[in-house]
XYZ file of C-alpha atoms in Angstrom:
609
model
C 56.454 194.002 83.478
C 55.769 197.873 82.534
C 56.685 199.270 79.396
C 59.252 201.602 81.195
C 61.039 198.130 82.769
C 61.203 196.477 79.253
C 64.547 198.106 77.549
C 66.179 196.464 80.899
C 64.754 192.766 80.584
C 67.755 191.673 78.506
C 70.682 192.928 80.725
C 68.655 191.755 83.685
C 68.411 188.408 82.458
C 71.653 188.044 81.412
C 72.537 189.033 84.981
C 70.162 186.536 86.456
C 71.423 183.626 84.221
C 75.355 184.612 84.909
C 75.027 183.871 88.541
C 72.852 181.169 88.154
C 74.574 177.598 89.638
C 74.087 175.357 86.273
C 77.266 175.842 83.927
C 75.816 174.867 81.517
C 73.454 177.528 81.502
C 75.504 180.385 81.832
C 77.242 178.386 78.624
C 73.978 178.798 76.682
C 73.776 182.522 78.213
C 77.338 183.252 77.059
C 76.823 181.889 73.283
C 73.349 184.508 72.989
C 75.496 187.315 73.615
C 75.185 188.523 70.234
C 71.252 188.161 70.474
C 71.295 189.923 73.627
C 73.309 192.248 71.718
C 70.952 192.979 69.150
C 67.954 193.558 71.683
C 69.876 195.759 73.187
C 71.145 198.443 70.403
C 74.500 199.278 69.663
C 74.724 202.361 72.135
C 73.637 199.950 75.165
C 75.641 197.369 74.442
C 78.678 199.876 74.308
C 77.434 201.000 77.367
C 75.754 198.383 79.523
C 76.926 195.061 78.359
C 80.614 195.129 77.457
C 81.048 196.616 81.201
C 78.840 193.813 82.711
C 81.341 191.452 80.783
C 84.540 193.224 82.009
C 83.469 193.330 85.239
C 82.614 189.862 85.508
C 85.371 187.541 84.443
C 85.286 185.266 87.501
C 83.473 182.259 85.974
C 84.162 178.540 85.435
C 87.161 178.701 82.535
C 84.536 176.641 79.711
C 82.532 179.988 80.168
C 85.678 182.321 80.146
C 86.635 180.594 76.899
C 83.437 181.075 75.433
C 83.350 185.000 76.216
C 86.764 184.987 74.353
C 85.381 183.479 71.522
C 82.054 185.667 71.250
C 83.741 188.942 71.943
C 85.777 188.237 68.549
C 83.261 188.522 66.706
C 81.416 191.289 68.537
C 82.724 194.629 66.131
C 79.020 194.376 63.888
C 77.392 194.979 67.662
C 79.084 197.518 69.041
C 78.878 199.790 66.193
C 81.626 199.173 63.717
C 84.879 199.576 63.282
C 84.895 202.940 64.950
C 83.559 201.775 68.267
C 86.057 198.240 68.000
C 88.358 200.000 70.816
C 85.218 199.059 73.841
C 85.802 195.688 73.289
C 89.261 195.303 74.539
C 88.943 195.812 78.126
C 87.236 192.723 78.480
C 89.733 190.212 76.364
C 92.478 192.126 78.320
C 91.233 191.313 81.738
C 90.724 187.832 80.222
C 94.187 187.775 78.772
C 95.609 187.676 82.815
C 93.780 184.417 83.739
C 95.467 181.111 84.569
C 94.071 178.974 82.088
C 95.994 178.816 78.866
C 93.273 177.971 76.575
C 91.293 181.026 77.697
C 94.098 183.459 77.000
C 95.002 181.749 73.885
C 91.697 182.429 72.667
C 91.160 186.273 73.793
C 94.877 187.040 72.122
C 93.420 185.195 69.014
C 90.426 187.621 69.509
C 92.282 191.052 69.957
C 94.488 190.093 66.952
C 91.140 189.501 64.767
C 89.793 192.842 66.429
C 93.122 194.845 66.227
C 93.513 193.718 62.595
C 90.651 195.541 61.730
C 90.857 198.716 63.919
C 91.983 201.945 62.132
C 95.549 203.293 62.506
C 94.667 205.807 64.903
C 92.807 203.858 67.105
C 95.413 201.347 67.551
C 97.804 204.091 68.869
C 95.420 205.425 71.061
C 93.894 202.223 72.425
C 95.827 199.092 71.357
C 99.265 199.824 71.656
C 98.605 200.575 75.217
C 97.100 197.416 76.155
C 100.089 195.978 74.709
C 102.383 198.006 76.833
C 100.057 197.107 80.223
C 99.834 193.702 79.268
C 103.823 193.290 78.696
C 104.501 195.239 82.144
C 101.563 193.127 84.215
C 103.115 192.147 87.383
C 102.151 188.711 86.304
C 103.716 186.071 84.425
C 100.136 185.259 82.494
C 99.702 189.004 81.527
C 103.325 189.030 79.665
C 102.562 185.777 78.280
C 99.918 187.005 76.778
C 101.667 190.514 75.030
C 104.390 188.702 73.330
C 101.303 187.426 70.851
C 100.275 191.115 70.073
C 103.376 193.067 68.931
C 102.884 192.297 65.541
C 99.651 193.772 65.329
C 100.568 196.014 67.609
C 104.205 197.179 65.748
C 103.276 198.690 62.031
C 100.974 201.018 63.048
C 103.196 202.420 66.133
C 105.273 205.751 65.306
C 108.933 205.499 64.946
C 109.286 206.537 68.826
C 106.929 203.552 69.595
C 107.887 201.161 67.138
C 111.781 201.447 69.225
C 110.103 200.953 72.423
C 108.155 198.081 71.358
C 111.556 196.377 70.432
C 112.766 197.540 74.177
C 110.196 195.885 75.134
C 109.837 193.147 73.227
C 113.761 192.109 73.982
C 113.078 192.427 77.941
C 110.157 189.856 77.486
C 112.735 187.454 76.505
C 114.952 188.002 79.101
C 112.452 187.346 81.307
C 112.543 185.496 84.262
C 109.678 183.353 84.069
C 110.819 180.889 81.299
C 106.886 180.453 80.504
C 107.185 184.165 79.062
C 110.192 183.542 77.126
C 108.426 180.392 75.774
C 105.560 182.876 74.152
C 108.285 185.321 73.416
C 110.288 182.447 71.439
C 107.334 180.900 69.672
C 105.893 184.544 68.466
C 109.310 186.305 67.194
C 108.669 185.003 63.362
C 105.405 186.639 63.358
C 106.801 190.081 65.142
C 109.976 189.760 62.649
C 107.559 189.487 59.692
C 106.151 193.145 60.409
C 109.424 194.760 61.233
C 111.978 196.854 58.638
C 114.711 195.043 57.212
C 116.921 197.667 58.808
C 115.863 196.908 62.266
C 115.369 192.999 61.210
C 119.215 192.438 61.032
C 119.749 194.399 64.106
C 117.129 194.471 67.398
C 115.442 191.199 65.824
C 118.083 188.842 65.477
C 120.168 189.962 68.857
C 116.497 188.809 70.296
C 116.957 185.955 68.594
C 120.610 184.976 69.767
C 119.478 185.689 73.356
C 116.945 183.270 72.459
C 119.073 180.676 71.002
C 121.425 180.506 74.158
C 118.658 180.463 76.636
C 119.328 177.992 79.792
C 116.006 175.928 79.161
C 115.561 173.665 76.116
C 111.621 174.518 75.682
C 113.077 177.832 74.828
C 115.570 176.440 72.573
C 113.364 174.212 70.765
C 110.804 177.091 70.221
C 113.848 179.211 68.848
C 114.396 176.399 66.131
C 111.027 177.003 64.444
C 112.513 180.689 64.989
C 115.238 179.741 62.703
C 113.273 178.629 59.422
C 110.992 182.044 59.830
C 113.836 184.368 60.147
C 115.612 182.238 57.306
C 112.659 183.673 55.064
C 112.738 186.732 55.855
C 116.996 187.641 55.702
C 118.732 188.047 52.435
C 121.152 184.537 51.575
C 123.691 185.808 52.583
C 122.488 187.079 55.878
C 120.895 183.894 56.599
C 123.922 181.941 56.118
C 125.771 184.173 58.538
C 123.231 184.327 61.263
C 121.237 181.204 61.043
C 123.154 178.616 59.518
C 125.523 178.391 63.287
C 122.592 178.176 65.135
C 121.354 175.459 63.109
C 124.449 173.587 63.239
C 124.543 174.038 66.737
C 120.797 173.191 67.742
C 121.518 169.375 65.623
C 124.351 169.291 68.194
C 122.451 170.251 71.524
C 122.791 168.414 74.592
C 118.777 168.491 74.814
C 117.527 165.822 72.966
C 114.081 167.864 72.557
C 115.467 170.095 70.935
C 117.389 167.835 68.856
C 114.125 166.560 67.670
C 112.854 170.063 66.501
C 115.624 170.087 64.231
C 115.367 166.589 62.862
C 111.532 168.108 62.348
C 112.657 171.505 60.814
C 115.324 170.552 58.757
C 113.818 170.232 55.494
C 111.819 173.749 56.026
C 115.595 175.181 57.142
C 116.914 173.778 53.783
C 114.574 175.410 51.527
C 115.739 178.687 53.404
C 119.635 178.058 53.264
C 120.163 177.293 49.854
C 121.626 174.520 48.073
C 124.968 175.192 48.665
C 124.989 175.646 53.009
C 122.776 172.230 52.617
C 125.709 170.698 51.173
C 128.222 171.419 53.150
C 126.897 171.872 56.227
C 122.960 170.520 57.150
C 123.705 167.394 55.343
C 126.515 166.378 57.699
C 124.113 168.061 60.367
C 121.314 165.415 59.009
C 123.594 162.513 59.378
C 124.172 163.066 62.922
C 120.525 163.464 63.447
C 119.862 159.755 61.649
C 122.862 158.481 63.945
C 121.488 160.096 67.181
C 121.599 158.140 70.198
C 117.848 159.313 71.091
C 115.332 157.107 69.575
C 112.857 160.107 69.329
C 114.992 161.827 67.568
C 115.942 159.278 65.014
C 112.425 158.276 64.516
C 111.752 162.415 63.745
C 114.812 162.115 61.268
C 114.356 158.877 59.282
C 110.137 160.182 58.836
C 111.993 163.134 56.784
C 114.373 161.073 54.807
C 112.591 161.068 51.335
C 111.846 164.886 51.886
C 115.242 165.569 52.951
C 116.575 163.192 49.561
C 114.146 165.620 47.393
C 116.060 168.500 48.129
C 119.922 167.010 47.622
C 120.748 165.384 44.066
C 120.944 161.793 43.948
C 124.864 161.564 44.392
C 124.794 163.626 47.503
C 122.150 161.353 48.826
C 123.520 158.060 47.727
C 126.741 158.555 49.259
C 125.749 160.187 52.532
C 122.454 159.407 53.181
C 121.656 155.995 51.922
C 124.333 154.590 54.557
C 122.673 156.124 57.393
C 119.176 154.697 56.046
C 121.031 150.841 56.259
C 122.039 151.130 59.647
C 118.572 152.417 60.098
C 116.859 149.297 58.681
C 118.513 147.147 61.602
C 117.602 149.844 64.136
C 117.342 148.217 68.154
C 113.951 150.345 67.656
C 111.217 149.293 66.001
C 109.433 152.743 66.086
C 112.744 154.034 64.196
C 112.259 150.660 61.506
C 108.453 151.510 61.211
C 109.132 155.355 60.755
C 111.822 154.535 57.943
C 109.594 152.034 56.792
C 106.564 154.360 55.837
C 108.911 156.578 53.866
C 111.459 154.807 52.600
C 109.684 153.215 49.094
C 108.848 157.119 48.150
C 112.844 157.419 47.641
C 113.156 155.129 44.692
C 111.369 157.895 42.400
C 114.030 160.236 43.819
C 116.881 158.167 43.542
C 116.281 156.165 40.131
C 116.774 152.895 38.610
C 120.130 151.988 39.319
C 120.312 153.230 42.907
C 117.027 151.363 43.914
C 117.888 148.163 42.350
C 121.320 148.375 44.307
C 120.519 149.886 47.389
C 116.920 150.067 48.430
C 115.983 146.519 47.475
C 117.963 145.016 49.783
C 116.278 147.324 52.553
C 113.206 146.331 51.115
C 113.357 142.952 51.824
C 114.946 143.304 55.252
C 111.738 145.285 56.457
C 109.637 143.052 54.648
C 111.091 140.135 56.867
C 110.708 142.450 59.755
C 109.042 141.109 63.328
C 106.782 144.002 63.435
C 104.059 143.789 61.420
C 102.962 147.521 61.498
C 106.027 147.701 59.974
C 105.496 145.171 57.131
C 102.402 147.008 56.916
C 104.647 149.905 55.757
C 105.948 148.503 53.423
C 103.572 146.645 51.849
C 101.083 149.386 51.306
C 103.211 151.606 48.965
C 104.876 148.827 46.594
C 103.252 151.017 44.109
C 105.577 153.647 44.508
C 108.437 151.199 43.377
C 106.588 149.722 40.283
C 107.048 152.707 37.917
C 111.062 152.625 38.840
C 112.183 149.219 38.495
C 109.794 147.160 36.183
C 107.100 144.766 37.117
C 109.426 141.821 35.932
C 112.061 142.640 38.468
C 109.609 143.898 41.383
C 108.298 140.274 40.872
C 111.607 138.632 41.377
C 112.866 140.428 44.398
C 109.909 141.296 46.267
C 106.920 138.898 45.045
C 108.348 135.796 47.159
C 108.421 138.261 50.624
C 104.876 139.109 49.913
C 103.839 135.430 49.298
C 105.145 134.403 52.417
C 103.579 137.428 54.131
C 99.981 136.351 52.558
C 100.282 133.159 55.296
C 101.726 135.439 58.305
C 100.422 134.901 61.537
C 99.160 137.999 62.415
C 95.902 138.490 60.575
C 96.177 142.188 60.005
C 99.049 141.604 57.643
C 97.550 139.073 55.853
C 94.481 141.484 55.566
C 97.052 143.631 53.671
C 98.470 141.640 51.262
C 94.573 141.155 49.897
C 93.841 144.970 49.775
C 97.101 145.026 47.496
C 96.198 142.355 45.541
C 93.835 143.554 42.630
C 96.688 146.266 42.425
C 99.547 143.768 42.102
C 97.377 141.842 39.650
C 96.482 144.618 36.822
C 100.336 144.997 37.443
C 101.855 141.502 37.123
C 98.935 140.859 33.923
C 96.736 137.262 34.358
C 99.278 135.201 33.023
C 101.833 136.192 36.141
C 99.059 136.234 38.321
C 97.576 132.884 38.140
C 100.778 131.388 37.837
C 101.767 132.947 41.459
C 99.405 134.311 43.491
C 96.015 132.386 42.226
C 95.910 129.700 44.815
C 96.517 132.201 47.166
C 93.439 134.079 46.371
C 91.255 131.075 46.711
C 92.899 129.780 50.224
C 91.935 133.227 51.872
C 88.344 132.431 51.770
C 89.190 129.406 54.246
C 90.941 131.538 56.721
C 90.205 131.399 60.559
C 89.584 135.165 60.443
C 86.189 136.156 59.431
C 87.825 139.874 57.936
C 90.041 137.787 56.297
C 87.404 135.375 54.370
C 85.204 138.724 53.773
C 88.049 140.466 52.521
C 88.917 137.434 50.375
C 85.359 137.583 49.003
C 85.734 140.707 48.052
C 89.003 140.153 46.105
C 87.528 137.271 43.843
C 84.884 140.219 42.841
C 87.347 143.105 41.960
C 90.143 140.677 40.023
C 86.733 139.770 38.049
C 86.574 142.845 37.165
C 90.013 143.372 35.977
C 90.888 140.050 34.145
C 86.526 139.470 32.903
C 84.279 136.729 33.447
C 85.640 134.317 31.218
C 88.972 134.182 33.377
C 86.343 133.663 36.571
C 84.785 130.974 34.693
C 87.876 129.035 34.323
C 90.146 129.879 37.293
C 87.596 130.928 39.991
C 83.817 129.426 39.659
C 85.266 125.756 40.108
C 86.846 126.170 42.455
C 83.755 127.775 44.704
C 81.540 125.148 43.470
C 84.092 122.337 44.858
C 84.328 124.818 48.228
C 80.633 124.737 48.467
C 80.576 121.132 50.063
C 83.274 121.993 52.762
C 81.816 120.661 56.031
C 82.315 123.602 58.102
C 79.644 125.840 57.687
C 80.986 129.506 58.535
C 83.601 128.682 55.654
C 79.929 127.814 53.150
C 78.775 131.239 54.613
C 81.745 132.728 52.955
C 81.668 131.156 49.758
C 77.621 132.558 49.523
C 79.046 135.682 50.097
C 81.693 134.933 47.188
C 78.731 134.527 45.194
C 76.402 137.183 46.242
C 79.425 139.658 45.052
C 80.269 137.579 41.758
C 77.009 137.212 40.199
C 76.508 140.840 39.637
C 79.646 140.643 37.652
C 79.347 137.877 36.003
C 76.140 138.355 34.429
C 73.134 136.703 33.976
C 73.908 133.853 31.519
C 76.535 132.601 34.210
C 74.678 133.231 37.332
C 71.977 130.959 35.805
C 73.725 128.173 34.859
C 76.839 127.872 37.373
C 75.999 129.820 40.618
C 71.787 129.655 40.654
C 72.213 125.879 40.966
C 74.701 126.136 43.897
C 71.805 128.313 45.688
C 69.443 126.000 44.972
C 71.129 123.164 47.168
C 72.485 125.453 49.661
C 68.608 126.247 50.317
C 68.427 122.972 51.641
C 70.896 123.083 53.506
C 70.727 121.778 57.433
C 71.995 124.820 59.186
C 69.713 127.627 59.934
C 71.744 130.522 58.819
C 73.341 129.081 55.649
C 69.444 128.901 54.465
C 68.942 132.476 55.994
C 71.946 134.071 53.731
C 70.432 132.012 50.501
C 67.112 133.554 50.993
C 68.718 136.693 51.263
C 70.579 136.275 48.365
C 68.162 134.907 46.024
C 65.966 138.213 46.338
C 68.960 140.038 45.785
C 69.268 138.006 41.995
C 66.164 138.613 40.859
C 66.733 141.701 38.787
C 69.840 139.865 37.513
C 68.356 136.598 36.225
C 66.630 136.261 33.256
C 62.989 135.731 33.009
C 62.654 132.193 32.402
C 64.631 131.915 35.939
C 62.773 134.215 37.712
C 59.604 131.402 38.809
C 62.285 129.411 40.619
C 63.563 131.793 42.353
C 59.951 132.475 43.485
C 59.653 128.640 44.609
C 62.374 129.308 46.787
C 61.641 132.689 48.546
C 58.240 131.312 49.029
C 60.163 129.476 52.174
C 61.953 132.314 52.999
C 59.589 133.142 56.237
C 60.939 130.076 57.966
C 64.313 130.463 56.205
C 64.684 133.890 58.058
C 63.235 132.357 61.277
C 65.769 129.635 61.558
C 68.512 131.931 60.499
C 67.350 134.539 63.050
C 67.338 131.825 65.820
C 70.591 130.394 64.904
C 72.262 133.600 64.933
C 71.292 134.541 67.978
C 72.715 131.485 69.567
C 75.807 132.039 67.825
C 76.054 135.371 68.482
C 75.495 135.107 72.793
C 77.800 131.886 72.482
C 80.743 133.891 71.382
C 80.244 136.648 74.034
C 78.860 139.146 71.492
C 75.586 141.534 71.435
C 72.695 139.583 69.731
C 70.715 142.228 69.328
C 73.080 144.261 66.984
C 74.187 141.089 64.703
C 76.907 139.446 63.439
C 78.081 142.207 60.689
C 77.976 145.089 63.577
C 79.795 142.842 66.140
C 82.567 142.617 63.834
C 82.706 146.152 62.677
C 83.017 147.033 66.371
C 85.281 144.097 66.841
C 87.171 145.931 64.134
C 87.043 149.602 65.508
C 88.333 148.060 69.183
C 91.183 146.856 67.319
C 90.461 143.038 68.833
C 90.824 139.670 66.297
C 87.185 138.479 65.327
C 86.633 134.364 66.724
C 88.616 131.592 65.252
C 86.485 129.047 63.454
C 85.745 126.202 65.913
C 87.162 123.193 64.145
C 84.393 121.047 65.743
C 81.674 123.080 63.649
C 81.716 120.988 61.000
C 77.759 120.864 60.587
């Protein structure tokens, strides 16, 4: 190529790549613009490339997006701020395609290139893209405008700024209910950069058009409408203007938009005042919890504690706690479950007396619940109830629920109740806790679900650490030496693993003399893998053990070649027998077991090797 052909190698490469038939090339093309750029100069890109780009927009939509994206960004190559005004041409042809995403993206663009602009060059150049856009004889085109007014609006002179509200109001009134949709959803932004004189005026008749609009994805935009005007009004404006509408959304035959109420009440609240709340959104809120939609019950009863935060505890004992009763019997379990993760963060809120009386007994319903998610629910925020009504009494109402949960059937629960436990225990002290839930503790590590017996291992380690190795020595380390013998052998795999996580924490002195000895005859033991896992463990003691200890261990790893080559064989049969993937082992089987959401094996009760 001659020296005189060079300055056009970039463009004609860029040309070359854009028509060539491989996406994903014209993707990688697309994201080098700005290296292209730079090759080119500022002048040329001004004047070669961002015309290229506007005048070729007809591309797969992946690579449309990713213009969108890249032009955004493009102000450093083009020159600065001065020159911003050549890069709109291209996001406004792109801000008339079909595809949302795309035009999302080049309206995020223009507002992060607009944003910078100076005043006069958003008069001359913005403002009328913004009027083209918002008179495009297409529905995408005036889709696209309502997201630009409020860049668009403060700059614009007084003359403008009332024909952008002209505007503006016909764009919701239009008849394509997609463009009253983006009209609805951007009026809290548009309102934002308006005057307060023309706020209470042009803005909120918008708004009441809005609000009375014959489609309910209108509607339900103009609720999030409500809480961003609410912010902006004075009180007492607010109460006259957007209190009715509130009232009256909670009341709408839609049920969707019922829902974006239920979601947008607490945020409506906090804009209202105390006093509207009171008399008026908390009888709204009731109706919501009493709806005859599920959604929109299960969208109320989530914001229950939120909604209790901002009412004293009178108002919501006497008119919300009823609703939150009926709720705990709900035909629904999504509505239960939804109640369920909120409903222990309201004892903090409503005190002693009120959560002793009233919540308990909801408590314990949704502890004896079918649905174990729910239970779930429940269970995992117990701790929020603790600091309110006393360990002594949390351990008289709730404890038995959560003892009879520790045997449920479904295994996920149960899994629960031993993630809780070391919690419950530095809670209850040792005393309480070997007096109920020890034997517990120790009959997890014989469960049919490997997860469970893991997690059970696991346990014994942590309450170690909390109650010391003197309690282990007495209430635990018996109790794993008598567990040792148990005929089946996946139930001896989990009391090595017991061991393997104890004898770090319970120090050498103990290792030596009570759990090196139960290693010693496991070695020996007549399956494969059980021999395997004490090899492995053994190496994994030597820096704990003292010295004098350290030779026998030696005498033992010495076998551990053949150790690991029985275990290695024996796991592999085990592993293809269940219908699992030998090569990635048992630990990864179950970990993916566990990510697919499916229930490890059952121990066979004939493997009683």
């Amino acid at each position: 190529m001659s020296v005189v052909d060079e300055p056009l190698y970039p463009i004609a490469v860029l040309i070359d790549e854009l028509k060539n038939d491989d996406i994903q090339l014209r993707l990688k093309t697309i994201r080098r613009l700005s290296t292209i750029a730079r090759a080119l100069g500022e002048e040329r890109t001004r004047k070669e490339l961002i015309p290229f780009l506007s005048e070729n927009n007809d591309d797969d939509d992946e690579v449309l997006l990713t213009m969108a994206e890249e032009l955004g960004v493009f102000i450093p190559y083009v020159g600065g701020v001065e020159h911003a005004h050549v890069l709109l041409p291209p996001l406004e042809t792109l801000c008339t395609v079909e595809e949302t995403c795309v035009r999302d993206k080049a309206v995020e663009s223009l507002c992060r290139i607009g944003s910078q602009m100076k005043e006069s060059d958003l008069v001359d150049w913005f403002i009328p893209l913004v009027k083209r856009l918002a008179t495009g004889e297409w529905f995408t085109a005036r889709v696209s405008a309502c997201g630009l007014f409020h860049i668009a609006y403060p700059s614009a002179s007084d003359m403008l700024k009332t024909e952008l509200h002209s505007i503006y109001s016909q764009l919701c009134q239009d008849d394509m209910p997609m463009v009253r949709r983006s009209a609805a959803s951007n009026l809290g932004k548009f309102a934002a950069t308006v005057e307060p004189a023309h706020l209470k005026t042009d803005i909120m008749s918008i708004f009441e058009d809005l609000t009375q609009d014959d489609q309910d994805s209108v509607r339900l935009l103009a609720v999030e409408g409500c809480a961003a005007l609410g912010k902006l009004l004075e009180p007492q404006d607010c109460i006259a203007h957007i209190l009715p509408v509130i009232v009256n959304f909670s009341q709408d035959k839609s049920w969707r938009v019922r829902h974006m109420v239920a979601n947008q009440l607490c945020k409506l609240c906090e804009a209202m005042g105390p006093e509207p709340t009171r008399t008026d959104l908390v009888p709204a809120y009731v109706r919501l919890l009493r709806d005859n939609e599920a959604e929109v019950r299960i969208a109320a009863a989530g914001k229950v504690t939120k909604f209790c935060c901002i009412l004293n505890p009178e108002l919501a004992i006497q008119h919300i706690l009823p609703c939150v009763k009926e709720l705990s019997s709900d035909s629904s379990q999504h509505v239960r479950s939804a109640l369920a993760s909120v409903i222990m963060e309201m004892a903090p809120v409503l005190g002693k007396d009120a959560t002793i009386e009233q919540l308990l007994p909801i408590f314990l319903s949704l502890l004896k619940d079918d649905f174990p998610d729910l239970r779930l629910n429940i269970i995992s925020k117990l701790d929020q109830v603790n600091p309110v009504i006393g360990i002594d009494l949390l351990s008289q109402s709730l404890l038995p629920a959560i003892v009879e949960l520790a045997e449920d059937r479904h295994w996920r629960v149960r899994l629960a109740i031993i993630e809780y436990i070391p919690l419950l225990a530095s809670q209850l002290g040792v005393g309480f806790f070997d007096d109920k839930l020890g034997a517990l503790c120790m009959q997890w590590l014989q469960d049919k679900v490997y997860s469970i017996r893991d997690a059970a291992a696991n346990n014994l380690k942590r309450l170690t650490e909390e109650f010391g190795s003197e309690w282990a020595m007495q209430h635990v380390i018996p109790q794993v030496l008598e567990m040792s013998n148990n005929p089946q052998y996946l139930y001896r795999m989990t009391i090595l693993r017991a061991v393997s996580l104890l004898a770090p924490v319970m120090g050498s002195e103990i290792t030596c003399s009570k759990l090196l000895p139960l290693l010693i005859i496991a070695s020996k033991d007549r399956v494969p893998n059980i021999k395997f896992n004490v090899a492995k463990i053994l190496m994994s003691l030597i820096p704990i053990v003292d010295q004098s200890h350290v030779g026998l261990l030696d005498s033992c790893t010495m076998r551990r070649p053949q150790l690991v080559a029985d275990g290695y064989m024996h796991e592999y049969r085990e592993l293809k027998n269940r219908g699992a993937d030998p090569s990635m082992g048992w630990q990864a089987n179950v970990d993916k077991w566990s990510r697919e959401k499916l229930q490890p094996p059952f121990v066979a009760l004939v493997m009683d090797r």
